[in-house]
C-alpha positions as YAML, in Angstrom:
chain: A
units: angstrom
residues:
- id: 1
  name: UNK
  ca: [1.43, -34.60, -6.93]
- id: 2
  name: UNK
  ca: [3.37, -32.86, -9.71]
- id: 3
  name: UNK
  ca: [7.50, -32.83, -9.55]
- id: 4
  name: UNK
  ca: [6.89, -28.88, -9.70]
- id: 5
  name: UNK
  ca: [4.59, -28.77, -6.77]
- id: 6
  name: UNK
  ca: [5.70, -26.49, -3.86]
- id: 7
  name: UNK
  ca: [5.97, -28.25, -0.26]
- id: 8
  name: UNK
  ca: [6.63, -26.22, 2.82]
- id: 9
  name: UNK
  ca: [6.23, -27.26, 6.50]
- id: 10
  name: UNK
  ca: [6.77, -24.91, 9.54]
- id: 11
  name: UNK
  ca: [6.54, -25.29, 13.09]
- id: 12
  name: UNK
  ca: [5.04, -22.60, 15.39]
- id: 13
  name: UNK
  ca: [4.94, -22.65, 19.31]
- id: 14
  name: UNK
  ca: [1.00, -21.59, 18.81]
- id: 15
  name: UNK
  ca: [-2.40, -22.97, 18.71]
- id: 16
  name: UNK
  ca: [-4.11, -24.17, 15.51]
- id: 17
  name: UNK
  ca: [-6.73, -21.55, 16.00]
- id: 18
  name: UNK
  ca: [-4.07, -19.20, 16.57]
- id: 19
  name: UNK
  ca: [-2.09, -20.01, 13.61]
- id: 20
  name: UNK
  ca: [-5.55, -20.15, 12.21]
- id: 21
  name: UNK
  ca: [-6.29, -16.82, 12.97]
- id: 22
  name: UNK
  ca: [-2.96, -15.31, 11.02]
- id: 23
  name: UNK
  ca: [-4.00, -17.21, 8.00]
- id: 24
  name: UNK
  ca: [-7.81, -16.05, 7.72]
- id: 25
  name: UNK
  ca: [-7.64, -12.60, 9.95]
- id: 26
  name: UNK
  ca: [-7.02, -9.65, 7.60]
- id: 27
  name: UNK
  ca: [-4.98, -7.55, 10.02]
- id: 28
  name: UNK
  ca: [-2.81, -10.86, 11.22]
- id: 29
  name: UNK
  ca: [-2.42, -11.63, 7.61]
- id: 30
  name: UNK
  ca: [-1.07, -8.44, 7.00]
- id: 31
  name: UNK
  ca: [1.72, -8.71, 10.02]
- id: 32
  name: UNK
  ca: [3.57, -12.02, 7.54]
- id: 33
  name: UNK
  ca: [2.30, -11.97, 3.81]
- id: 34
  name: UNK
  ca: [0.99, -9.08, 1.93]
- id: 35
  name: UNK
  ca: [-2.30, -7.48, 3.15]
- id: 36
  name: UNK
  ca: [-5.68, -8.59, 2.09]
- id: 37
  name: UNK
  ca: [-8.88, -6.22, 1.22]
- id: 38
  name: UNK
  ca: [-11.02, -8.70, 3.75]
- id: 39
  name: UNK
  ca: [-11.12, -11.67, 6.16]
- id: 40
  name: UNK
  ca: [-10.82, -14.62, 4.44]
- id: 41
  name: UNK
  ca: [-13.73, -16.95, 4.29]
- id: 42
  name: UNK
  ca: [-15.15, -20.00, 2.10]
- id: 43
  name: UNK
  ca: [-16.49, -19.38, -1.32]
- id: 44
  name: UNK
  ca: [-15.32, -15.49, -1.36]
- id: 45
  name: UNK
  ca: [-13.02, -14.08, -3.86]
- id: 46
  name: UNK
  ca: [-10.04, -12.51, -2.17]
- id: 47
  name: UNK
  ca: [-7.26, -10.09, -2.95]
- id: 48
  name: UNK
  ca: [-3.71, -9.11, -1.78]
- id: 49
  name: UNK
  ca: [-2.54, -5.97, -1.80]
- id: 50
  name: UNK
  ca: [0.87, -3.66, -1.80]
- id: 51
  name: UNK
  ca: [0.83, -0.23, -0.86]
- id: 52
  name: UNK
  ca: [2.84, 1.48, -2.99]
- id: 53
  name: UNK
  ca: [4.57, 4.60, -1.32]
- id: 54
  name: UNK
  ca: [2.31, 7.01, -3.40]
- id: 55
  name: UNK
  ca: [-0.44, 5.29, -1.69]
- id: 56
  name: UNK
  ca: [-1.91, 3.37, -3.91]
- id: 57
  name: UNK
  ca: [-2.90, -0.20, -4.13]
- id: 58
  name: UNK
  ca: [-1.50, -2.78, -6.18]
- id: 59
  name: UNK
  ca: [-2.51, -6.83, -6.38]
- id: 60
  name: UNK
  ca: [0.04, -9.23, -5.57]
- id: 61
  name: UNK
  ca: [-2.03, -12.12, -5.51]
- id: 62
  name: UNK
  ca: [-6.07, -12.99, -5.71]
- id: 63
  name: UNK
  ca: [-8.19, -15.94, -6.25]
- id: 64
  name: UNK
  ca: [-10.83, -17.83, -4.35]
- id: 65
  name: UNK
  ca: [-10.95, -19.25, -0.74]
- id: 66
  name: UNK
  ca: [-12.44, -23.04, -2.41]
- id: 67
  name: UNK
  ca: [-12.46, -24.70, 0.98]
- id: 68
  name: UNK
  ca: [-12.51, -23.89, 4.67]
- id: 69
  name: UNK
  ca: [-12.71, -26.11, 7.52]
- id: 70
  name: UNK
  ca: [-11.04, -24.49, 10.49]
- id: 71
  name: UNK
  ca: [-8.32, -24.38, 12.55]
- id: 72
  name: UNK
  ca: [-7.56, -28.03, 10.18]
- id: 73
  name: UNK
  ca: [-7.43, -26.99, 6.19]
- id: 74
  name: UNK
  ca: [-7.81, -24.23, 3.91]
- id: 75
  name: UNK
  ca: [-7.47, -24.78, 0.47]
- id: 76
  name: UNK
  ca: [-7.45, -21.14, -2.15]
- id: 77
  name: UNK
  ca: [-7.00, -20.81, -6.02]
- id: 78
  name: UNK
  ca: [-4.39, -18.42, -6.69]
- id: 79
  name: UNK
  ca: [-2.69, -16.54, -9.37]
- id: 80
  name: UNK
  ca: [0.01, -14.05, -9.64]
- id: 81
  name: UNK
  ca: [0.33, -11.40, -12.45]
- id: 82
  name: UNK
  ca: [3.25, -13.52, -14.28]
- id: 83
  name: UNK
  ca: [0.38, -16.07, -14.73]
- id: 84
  name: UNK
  ca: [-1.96, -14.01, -16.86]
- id: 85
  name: UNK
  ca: [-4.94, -15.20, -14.76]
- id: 86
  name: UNK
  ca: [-3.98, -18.56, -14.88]
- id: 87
  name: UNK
  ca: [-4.97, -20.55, -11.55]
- id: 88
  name: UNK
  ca: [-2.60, -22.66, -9.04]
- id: 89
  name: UNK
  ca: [-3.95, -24.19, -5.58]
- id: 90
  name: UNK
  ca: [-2.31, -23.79, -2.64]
- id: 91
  name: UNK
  ca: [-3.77, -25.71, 0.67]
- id: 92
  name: UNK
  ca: [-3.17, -25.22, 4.27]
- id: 93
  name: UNK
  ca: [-2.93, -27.95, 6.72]
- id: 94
  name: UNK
  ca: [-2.87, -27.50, 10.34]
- id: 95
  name: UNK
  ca: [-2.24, -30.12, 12.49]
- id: 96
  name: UNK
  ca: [-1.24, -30.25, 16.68]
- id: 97
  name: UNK
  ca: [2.14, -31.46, 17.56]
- id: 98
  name: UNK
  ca: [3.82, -31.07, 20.35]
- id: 99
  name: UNK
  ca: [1.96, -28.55, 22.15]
- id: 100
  name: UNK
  ca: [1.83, -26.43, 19.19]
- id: 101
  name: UNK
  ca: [1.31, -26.43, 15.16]
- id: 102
  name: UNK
  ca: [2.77, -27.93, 12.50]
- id: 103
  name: UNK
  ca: [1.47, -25.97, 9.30]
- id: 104
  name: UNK
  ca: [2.30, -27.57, 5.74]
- id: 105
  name: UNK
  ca: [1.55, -25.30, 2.63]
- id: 106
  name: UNK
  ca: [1.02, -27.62, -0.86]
- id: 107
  name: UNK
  ca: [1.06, -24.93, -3.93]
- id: 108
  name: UNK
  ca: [0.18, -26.99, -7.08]
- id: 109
  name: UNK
  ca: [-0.19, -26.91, -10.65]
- id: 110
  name: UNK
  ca: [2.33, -23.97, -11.22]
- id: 111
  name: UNK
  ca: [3.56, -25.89, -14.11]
- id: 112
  name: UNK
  ca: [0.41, -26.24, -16.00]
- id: 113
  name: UNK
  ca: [-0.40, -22.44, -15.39]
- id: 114
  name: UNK
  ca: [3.26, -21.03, -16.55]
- id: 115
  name: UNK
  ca: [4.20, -23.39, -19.36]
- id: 116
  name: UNK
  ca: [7.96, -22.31, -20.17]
- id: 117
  name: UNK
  ca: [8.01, -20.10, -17.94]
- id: 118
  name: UNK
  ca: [7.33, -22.52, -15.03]
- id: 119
  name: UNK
  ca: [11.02, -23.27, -13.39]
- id: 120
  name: UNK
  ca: [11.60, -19.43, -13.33]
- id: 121
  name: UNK
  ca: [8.25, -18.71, -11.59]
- id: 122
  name: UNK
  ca: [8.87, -21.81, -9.13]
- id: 123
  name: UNK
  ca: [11.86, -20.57, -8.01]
- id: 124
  name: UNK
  ca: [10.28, -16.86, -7.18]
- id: 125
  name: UNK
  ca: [7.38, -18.52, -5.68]
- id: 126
  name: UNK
  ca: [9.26, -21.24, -3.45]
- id: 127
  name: UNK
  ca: [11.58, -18.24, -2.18]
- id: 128
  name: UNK
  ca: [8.73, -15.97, -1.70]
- id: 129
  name: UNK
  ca: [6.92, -18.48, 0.36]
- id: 130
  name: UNK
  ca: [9.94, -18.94, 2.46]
- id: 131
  name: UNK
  ca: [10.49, -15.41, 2.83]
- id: 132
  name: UNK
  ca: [6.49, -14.92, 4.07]
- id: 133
  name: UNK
  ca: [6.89, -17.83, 6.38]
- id: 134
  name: UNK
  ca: [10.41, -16.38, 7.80]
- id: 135
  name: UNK
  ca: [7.70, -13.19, 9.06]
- id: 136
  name: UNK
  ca: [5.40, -15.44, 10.39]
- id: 137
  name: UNK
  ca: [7.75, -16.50, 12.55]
- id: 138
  name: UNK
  ca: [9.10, -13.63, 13.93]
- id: 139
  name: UNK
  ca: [5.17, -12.46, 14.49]
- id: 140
  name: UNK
  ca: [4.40, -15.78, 16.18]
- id: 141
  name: UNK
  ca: [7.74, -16.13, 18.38]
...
């Protein structure tokens, strides 16, 4: 694991196939992070979208669901316009604690895909992530 890898863990009072379900379900996606064009499933491309107030639709992020294996793992490629198609991994682990879910998010290899630009990008990404999670929460609670 890279110094500039990205490690999150949250707790939620839910199921793993619950928390499952808002991290594959289109429509439960869309209640914490930004809205995708599809369920997410293994092998499929998938995009996330902003609605801008005109209506239209803009990417925030896209790549490719690479491994599935539910409620326990999900692993995607992803890539964010400041990485000029450049590809990072970020993998979902579920496990049961507790009564409920402990969910760890790993995003890697944002320092290979941004070059100088990699601290500055880091920083947006670990406080976006914590932002995202911050909504799951309050959806979840």
């Amino acid at each position: 694991m890279s110094s500039s890898t990205i490690n999150k863990t949250v707790f939620f009072n839910a199921t793993r196939e619950t928390v499952w379900s808002y991290l594959t379900e289109k429509d439960k996606i869309a209640q914490w992070f930004h809205p995708p064009r599809a369920d997410l499933n293994a092998g499929e491309a998938y995009e996330l979208v902003q609605t801008a107030e005109d209506g239209t639709e803009q990417m925030m992020c896209w790549g490719t669901v690479l491994e599935m294996s539910a409620p326990e793992k999900m692993v995607w490629s992803f890539t964010v316009k400041p990485l000029n198609g450049s590809l990072t991994t970020v993998t979902w682990t579920l496990e049961e604690v507790l009564c409920g879910t402990r969910l760890t998010l790993q995003h890697e290899g944002i320092e290979a895909a941004a070059g100088e630009a990699a601290m500055g990008l880091l920083m947006a990404l670990d406080a976006g992530w914590d932002e995202h999670f911050k909504a799951w929460r309050k959806v979840l609670s």
